[in-house]
mmCIF file of C-alpha atoms in Angstrom:
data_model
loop_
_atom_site.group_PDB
_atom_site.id
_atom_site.type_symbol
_atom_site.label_atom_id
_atom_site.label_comp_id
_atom_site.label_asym_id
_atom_site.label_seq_id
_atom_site.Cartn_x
_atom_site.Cartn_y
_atom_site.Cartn_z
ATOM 1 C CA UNK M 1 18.565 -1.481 106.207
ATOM 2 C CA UNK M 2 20.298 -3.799 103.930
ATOM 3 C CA UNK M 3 20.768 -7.475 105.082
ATOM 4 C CA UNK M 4 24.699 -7.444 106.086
ATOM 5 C CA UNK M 5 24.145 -4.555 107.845
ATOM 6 C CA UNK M 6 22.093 -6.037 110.094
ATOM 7 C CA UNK M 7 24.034 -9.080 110.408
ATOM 8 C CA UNK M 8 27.038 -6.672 111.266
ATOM 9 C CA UNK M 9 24.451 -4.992 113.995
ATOM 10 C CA UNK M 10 23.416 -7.899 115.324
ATOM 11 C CA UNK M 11 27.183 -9.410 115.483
ATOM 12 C CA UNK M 12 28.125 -6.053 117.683
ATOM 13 C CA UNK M 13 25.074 -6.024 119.781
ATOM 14 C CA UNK M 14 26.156 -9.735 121.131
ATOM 15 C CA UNK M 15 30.001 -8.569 121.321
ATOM 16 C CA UNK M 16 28.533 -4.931 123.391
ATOM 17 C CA UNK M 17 26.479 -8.065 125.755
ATOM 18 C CA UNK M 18 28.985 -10.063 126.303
ATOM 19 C CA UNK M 19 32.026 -7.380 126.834
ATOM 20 C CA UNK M 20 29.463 -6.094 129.336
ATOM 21 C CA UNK M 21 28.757 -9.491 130.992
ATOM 22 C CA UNK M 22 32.574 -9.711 131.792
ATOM 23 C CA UNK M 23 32.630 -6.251 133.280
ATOM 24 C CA UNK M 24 30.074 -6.989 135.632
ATOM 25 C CA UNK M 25 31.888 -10.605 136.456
ATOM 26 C CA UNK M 26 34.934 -8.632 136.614
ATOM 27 C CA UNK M 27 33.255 -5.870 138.874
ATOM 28 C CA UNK M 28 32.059 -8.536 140.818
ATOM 29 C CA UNK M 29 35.283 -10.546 141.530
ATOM 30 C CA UNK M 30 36.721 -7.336 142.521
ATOM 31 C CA UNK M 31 34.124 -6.230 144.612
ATOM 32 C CA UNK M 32 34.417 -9.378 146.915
ATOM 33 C CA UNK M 33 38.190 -9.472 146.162
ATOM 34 C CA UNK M 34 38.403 -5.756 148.436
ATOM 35 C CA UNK M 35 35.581 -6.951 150.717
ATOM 36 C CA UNK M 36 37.879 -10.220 151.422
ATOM 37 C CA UNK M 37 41.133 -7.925 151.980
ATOM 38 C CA UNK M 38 39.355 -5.526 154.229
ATOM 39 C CA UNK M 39 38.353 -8.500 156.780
ATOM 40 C CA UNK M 40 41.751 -10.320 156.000
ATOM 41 C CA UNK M 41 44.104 -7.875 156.461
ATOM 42 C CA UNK M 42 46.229 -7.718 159.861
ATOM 43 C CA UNK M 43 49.471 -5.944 159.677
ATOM 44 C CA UNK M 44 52.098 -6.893 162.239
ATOM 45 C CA UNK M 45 54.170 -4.203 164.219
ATOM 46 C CA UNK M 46 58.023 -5.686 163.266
ATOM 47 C CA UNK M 47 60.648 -5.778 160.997
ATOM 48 C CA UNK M 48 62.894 -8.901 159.862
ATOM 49 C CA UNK M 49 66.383 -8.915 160.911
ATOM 50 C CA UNK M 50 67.773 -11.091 158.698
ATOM 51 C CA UNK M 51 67.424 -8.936 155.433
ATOM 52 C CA UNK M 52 70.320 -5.747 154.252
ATOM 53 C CA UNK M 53 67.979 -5.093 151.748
ATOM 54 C CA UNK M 54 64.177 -4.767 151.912
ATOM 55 C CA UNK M 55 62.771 -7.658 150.006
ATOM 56 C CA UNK M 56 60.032 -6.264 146.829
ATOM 57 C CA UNK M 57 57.386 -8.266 145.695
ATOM 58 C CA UNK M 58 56.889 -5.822 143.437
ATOM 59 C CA UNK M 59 60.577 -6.334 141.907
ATOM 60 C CA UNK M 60 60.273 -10.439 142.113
ATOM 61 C CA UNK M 61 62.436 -10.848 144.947
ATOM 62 C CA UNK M 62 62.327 -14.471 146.293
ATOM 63 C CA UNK M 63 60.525 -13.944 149.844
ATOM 64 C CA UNK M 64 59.066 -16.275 152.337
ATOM 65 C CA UNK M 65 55.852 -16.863 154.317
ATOM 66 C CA UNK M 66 55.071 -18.241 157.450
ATOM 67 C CA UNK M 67 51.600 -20.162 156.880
ATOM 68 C CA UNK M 68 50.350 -20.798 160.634
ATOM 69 C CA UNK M 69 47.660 -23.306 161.198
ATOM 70 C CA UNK M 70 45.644 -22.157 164.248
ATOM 71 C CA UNK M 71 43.973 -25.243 166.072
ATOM 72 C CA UNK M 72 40.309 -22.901 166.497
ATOM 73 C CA UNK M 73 37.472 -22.132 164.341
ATOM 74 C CA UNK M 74 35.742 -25.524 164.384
ATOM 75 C CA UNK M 75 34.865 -28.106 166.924
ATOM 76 C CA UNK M 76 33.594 -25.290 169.078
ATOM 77 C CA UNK M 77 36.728 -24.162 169.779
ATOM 78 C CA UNK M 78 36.860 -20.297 170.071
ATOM 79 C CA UNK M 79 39.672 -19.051 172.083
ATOM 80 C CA UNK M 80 43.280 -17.748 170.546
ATOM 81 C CA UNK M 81 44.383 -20.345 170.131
ATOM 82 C CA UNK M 82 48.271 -22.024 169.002
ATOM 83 C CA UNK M 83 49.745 -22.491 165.763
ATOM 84 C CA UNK M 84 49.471 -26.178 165.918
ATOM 85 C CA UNK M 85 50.421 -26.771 162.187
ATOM 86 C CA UNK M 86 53.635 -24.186 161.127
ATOM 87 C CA UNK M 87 55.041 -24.067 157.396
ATOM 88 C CA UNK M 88 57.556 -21.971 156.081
ATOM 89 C CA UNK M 89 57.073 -21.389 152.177
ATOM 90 C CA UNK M 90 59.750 -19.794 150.275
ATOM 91 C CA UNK M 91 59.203 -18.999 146.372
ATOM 92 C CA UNK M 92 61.987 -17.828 144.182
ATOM 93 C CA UNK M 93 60.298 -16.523 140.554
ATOM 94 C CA UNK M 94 63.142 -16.787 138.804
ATOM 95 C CA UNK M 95 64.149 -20.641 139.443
ATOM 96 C CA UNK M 96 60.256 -21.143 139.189
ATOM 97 C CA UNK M 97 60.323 -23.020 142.609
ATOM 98 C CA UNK M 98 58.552 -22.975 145.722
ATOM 99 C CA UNK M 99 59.539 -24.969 149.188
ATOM 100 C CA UNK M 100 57.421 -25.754 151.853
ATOM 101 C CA UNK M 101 59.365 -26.859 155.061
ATOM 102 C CA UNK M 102 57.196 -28.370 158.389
ATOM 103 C CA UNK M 103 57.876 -27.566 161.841
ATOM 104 C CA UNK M 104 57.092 -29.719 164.426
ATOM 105 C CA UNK M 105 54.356 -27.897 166.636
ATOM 106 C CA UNK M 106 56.603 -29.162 169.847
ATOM 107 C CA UNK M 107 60.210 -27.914 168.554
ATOM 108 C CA UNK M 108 61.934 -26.849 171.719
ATOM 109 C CA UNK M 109 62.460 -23.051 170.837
ATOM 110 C CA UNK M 110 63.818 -19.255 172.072
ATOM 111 C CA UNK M 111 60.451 -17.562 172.847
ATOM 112 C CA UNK M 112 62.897 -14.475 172.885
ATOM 113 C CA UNK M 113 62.698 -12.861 175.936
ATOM 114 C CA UNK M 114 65.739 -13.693 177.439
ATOM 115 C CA UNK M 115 64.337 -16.410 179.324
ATOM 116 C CA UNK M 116 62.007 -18.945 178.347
ATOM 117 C CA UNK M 117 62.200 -21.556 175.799
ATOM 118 C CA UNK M 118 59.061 -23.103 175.127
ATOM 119 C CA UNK M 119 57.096 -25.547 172.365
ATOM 120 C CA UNK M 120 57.255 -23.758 169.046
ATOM 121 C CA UNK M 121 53.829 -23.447 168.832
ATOM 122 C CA UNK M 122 53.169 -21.847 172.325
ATOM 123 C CA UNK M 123 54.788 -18.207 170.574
ATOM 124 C CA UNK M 124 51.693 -17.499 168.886
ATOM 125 C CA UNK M 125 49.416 -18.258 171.895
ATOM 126 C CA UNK M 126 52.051 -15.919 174.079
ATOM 127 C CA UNK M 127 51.988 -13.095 171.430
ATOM 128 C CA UNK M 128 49.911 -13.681 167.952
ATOM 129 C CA UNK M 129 51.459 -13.626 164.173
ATOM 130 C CA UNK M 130 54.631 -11.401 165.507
ATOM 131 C CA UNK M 131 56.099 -13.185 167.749
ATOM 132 C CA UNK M 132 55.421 -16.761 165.821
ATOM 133 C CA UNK M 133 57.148 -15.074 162.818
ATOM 134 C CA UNK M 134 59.957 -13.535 165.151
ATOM 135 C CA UNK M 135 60.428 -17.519 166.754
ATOM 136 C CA UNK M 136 60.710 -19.114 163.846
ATOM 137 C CA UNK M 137 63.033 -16.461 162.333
ATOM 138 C CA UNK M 138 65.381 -16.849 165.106
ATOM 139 C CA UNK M 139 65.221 -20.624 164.848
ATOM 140 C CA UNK M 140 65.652 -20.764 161.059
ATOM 141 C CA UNK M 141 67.794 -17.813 160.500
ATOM 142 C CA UNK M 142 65.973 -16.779 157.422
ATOM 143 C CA UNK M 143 63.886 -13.630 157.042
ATOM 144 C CA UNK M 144 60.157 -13.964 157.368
ATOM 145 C CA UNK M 145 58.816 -11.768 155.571
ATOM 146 C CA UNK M 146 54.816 -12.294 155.529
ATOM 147 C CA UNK M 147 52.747 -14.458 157.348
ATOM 148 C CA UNK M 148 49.516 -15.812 156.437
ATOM 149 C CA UNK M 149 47.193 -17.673 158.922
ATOM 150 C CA UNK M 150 44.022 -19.710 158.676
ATOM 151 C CA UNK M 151 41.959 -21.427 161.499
ATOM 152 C CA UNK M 152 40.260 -25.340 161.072
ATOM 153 C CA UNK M 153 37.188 -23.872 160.026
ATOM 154 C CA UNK M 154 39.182 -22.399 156.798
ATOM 155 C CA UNK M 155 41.299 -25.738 156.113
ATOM 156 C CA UNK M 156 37.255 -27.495 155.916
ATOM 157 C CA UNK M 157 35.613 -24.917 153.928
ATOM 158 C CA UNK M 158 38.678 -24.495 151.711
ATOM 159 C CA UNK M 159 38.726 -28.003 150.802
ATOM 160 C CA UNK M 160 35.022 -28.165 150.108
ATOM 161 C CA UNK M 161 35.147 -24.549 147.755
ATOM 162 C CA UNK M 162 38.069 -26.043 145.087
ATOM 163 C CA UNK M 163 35.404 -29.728 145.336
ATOM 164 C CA UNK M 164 37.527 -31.858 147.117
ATOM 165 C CA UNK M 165 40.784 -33.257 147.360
ATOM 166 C CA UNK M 166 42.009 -36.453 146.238
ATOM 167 C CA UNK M 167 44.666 -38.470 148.115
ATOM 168 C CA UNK M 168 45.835 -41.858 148.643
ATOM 169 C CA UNK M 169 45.340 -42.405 152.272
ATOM 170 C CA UNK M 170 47.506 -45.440 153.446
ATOM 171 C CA UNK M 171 46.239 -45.306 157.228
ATOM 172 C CA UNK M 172 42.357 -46.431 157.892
ATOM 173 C CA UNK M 173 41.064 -44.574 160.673
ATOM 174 C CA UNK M 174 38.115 -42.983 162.706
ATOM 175 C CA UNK M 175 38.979 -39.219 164.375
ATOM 176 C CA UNK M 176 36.014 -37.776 166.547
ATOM 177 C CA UNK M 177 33.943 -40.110 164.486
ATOM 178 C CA UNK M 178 34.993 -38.671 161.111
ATOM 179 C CA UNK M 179 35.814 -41.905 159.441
ATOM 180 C CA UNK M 180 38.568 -41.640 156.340
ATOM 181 C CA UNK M 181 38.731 -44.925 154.399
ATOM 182 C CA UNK M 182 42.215 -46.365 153.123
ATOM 183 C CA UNK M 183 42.583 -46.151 149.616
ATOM 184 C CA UNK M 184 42.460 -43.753 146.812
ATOM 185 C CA UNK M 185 39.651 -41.544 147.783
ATOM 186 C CA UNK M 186 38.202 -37.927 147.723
ATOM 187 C CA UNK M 187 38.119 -36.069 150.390
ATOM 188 C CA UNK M 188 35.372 -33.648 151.413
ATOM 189 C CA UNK M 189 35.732 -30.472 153.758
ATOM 190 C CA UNK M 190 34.871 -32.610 156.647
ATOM 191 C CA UNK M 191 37.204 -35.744 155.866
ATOM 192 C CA UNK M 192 39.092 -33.456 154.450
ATOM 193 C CA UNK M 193 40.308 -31.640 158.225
ATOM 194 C CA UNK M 194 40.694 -35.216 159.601
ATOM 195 C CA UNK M 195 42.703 -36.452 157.347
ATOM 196 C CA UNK M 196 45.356 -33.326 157.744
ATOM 197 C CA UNK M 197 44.677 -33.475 161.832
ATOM 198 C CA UNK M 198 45.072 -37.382 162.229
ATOM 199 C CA UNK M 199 48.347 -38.110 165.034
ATOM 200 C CA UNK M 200 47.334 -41.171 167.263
ATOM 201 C CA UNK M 201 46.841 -43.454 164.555
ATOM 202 C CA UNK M 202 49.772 -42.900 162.329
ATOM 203 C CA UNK M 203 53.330 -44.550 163.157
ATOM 204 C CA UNK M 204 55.491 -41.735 162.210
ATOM 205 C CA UNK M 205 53.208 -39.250 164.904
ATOM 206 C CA UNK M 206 53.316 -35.875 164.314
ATOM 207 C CA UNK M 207 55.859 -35.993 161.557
ATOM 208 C CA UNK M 208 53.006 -38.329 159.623
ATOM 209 C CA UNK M 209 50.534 -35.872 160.381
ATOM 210 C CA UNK M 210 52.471 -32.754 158.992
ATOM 211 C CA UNK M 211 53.188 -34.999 155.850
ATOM 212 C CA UNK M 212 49.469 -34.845 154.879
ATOM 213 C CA UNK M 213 48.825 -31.144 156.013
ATOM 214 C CA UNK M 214 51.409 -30.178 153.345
ATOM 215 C CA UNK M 215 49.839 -33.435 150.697
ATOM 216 C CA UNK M 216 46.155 -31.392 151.190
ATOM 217 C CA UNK M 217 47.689 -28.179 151.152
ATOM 218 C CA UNK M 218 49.629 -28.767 147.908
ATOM 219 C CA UNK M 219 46.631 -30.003 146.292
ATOM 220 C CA UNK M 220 44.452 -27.238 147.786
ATOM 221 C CA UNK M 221 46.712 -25.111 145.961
ATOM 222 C CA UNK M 222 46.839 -27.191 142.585
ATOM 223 C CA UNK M 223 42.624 -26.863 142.407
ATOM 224 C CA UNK M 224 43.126 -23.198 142.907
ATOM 225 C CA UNK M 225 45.191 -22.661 140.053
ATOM 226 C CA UNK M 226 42.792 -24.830 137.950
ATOM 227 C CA UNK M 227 40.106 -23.527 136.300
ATOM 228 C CA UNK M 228 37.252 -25.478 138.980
ATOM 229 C CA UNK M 229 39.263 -22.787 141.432
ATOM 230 C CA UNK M 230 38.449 -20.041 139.613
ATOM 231 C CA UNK M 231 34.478 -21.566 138.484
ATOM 232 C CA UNK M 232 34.570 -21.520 142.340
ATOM 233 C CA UNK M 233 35.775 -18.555 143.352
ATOM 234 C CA UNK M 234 33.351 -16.912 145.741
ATOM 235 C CA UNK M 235 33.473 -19.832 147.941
ATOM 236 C CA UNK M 236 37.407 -19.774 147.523
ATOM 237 C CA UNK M 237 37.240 -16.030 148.559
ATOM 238 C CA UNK M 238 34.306 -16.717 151.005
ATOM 239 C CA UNK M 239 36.608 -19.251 153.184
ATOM 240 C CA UNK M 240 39.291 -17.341 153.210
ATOM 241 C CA UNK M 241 37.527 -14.324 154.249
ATOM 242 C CA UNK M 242 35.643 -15.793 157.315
ATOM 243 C CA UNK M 243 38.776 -17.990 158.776
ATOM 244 C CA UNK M 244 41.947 -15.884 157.484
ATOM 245 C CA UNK M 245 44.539 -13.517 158.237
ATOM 246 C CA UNK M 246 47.616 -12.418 156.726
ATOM 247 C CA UNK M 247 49.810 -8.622 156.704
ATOM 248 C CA UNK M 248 49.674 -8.790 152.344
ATOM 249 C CA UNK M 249 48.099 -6.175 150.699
ATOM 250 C CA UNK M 250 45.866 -6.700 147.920
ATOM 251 C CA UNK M 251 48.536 -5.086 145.701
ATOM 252 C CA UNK M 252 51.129 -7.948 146.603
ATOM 253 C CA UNK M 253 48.727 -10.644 145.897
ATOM 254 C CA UNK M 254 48.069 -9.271 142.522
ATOM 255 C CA UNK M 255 51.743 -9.373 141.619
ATOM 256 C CA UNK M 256 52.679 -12.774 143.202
ATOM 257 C CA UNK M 257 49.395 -13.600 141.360
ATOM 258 C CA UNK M 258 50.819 -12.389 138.180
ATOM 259 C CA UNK M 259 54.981 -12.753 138.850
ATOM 260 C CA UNK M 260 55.224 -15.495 140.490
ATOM 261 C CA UNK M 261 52.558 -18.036 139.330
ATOM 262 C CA UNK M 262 55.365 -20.516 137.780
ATOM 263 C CA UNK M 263 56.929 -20.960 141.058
ATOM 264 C CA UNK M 264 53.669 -22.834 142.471
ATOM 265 C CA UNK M 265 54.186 -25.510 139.756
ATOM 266 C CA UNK M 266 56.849 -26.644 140.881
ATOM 267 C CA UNK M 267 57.026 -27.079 144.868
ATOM 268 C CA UNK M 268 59.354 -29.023 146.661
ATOM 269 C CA UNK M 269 58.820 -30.529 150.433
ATOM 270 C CA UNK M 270 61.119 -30.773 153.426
ATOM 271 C CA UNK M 271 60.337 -31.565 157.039
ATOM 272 C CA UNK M 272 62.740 -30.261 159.986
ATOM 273 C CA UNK M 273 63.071 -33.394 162.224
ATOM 274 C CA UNK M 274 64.582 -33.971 165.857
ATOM 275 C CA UNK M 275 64.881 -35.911 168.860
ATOM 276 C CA UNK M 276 61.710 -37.010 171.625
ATOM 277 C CA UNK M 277 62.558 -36.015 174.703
ATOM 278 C CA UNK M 278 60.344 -35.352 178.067
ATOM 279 C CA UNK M 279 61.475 -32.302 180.386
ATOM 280 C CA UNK M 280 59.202 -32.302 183.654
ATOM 281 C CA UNK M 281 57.356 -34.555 182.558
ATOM 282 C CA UNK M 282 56.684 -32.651 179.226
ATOM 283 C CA UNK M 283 57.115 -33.809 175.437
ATOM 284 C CA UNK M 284 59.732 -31.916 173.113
ATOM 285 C CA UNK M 285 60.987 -32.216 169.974
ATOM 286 C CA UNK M 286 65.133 -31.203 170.352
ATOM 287 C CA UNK M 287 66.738 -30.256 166.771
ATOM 288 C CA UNK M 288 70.430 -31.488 165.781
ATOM 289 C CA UNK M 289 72.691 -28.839 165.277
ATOM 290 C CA UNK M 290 73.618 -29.634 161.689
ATOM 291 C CA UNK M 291 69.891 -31.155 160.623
ATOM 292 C CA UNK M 292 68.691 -27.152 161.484
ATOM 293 C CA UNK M 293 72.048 -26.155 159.814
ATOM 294 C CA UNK M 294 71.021 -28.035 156.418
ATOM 295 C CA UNK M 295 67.438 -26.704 156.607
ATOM 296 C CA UNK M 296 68.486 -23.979 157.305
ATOM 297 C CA UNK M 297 70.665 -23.198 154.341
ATOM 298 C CA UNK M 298 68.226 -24.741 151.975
ATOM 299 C CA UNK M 299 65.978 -22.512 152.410
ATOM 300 C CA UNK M 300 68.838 -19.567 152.395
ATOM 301 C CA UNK M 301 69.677 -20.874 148.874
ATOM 302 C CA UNK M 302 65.780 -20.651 147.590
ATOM 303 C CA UNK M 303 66.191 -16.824 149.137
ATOM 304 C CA UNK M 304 69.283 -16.056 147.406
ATOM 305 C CA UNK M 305 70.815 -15.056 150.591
ATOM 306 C CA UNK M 306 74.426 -16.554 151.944
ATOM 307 C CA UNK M 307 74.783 -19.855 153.621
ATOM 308 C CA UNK M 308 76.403 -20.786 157.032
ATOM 309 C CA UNK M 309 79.017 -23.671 157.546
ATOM 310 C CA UNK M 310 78.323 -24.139 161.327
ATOM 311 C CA UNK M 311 74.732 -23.345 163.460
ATOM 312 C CA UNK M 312 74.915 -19.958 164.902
ATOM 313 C CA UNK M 313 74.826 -20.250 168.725
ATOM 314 C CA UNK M 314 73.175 -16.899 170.704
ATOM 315 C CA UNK M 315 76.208 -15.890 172.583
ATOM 316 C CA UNK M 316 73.819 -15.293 175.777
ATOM 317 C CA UNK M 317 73.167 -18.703 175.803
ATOM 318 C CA UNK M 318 77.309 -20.123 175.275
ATOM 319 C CA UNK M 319 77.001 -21.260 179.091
ATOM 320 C CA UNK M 320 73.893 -23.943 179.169
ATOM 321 C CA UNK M 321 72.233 -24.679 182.242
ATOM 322 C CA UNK M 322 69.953 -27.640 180.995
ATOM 323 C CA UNK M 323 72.370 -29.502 179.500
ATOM 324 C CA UNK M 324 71.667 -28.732 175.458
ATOM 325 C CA UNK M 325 74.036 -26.459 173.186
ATOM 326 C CA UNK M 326 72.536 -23.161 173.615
ATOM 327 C CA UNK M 327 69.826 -24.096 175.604
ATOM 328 C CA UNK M 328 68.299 -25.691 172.650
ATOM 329 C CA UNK M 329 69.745 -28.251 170.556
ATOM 330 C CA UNK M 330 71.726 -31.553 171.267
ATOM 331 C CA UNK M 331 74.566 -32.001 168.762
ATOM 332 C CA UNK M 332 73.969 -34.306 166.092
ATOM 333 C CA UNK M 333 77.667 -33.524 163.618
ATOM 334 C CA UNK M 334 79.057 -37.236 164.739
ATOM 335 C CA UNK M 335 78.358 -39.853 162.731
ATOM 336 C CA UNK M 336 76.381 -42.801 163.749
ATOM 337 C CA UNK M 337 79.395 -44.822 163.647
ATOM 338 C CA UNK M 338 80.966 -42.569 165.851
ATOM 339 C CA UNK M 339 78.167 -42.345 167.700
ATOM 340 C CA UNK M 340 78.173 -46.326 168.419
ATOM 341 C CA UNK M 341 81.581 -46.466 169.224
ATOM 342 C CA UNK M 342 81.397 -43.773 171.499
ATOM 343 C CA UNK M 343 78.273 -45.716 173.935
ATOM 344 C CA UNK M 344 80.319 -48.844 173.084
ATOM 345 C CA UNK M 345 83.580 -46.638 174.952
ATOM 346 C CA UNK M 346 81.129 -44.993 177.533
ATOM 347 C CA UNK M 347 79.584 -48.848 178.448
ATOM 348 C CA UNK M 348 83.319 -50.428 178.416
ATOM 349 C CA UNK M 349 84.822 -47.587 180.710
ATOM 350 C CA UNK M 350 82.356 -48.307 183.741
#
């Protein structure tokens, strides 16, 4: 055999190695891709409301997801459980944008059956992923259209599978003696979960704690686009097997995967504030009536879908009997300066 024949031999036989190195990788990532769906996957019995059209992944339609953080997995904490951390992502492929809106766990809301209003985050302890997603549907006015859930355990192991998360932690402090320094540090799994569950400590409360759950969530997201996330990928797919849930098929994740990949580049934050107030003795969070309205719409523009100029009231709840609009919300449309002269008027006339 003459000499560049061999060379062109010996040049194929490493190309024929390594093409079938990749197929086994490839094999691989696919066989615990399906083994990941099959424990994932939990379809929900509903429809949304809010959409003429079925949305398509498939066809890049902008679409939303309800991410629900559910407060068991860890600490020994197995029962079902409420969605103590609530997020509502929207992601619009063709203005390659994403936005990620908080809800306050304690958001006085419609647990739809005619009757009760409740803490936001009770509707998933009172009846799982559908009626969470049908809650905060009603409340936001926007169709959900997926859901995707993960326990404490999965936040921890997440962080620890993409190596950490960096942050710049501007509160010092010690939960269930998990101690997270102040400073720019990284944070592991472990600090990692007390740093996105940390409330007592922090000034702003609850509102300071969903801050940093959507800080370590961006960034979780950030090391899974990167190529550590993919180096890392069985303990990526490993954490999200054991602690997840979510009504995607494998199919959809491939195309947002592939489709909509620009859109995580560039996400943009919001947080859906109210008003403290106690009711027997209990602590709720009471929206405004146009702060909802704004939100509300914000997120309608990021869906492509038609925006409101006044707060939809449910019509069985026009005659209040605890004192809010609807049941539900105080109105906030006054200015402050109307506000002050009002309780300047009110304190004058007695």
């Amino acid at each position: 055999m003459r000499r560049y024949q061999k060379v062109v031999i010996s040049i194929l036989s490493i190309m024929v190695v390594a093409v079938a190195g990749i197929t086994i990788y490839a094999m691989q990532v696919l066989g615990d891709a399906n083994s990941m769906m099959d424990n994932i996957s939990q379809a929900v019995n509903r429809t949304t409301q809010k959409r003429d059209v079925a949305m398509s992944i498939e066809e890049r339609d902008p679409f939303s997801i309800l991410l629900l953080g559910i407060d068991t997995g860890a600490l020994g904490r197995t029962e079902q459980g409420r969605s103590d951390s609530m997020m509502v992502v929207t992601i619009n492929p063709e203005k390659k944008q994403s936005t990620i809106v908080s809800l306050d766990r304690d958001i006085y809301a419609d647990m739809l059956d005619g009757v009760t209003f409740d803490k936001l985050n009770h509707a998933y302890a009172y009846g799982g992923a559908e009626l969470a997603m049908d809650a905060v549907e009603k409340l936001l006015d926007i169709p959900i259209d997926h859901y995707v859930s993960i326990n404490m355990q999965g936040m921890r192991d997440l962080i620890d599978a993409v190596g950490g998360i960096e942050v710049d932690n501007k509160i010092e402090f010690t939960l269930e003696n998990v101690h997270v320094p102040f400073g720019k540090i990284t944070l592991d799994g472990k600090t990692g979960l007390a740093y996105a569950r940390m409330r007592k400590d922090d000034p702003a409360g609850d509102i300071g704690r969903q801050a940093r759950q959507r800080e370590v969530l961006e960034k979780i997201i950030a090391k899974v686009l990167s190529l550590n996330g993919v180096s890392n990928y069985q303990k990526i797919l490993k954490a999200v097997e054991e602690n997840s849930k979510t009504d995607l098929t494998w199919n959809e994740m491939l195309d947002i995967a592939t489709n909509y990949y620009p859109a995580f580049e560039n996400i943009e934050q919001e947080q859906l504030e109210g008003r403290d107030e106690q009711m027997n003795g209990i602590y709720y969070q009471i929206l405004g009536m146009q702060e909802l309205l704004t939100v509300q719409n914000s997120l309608k523009e990021q869906l492509e879908l038609p925006t409101n100029e006044e707060l939809t009231i449910d019509p069985q709840f026009e005659y209040s009997y605890n004192g809010f609009i609807g049941n539900q919300f105080y109105d906030d449309r006054v200015s402050e300066t109307e506000e002050t002269t009002q309780d300047v008027e009110s304190t004058t006339s007695w």
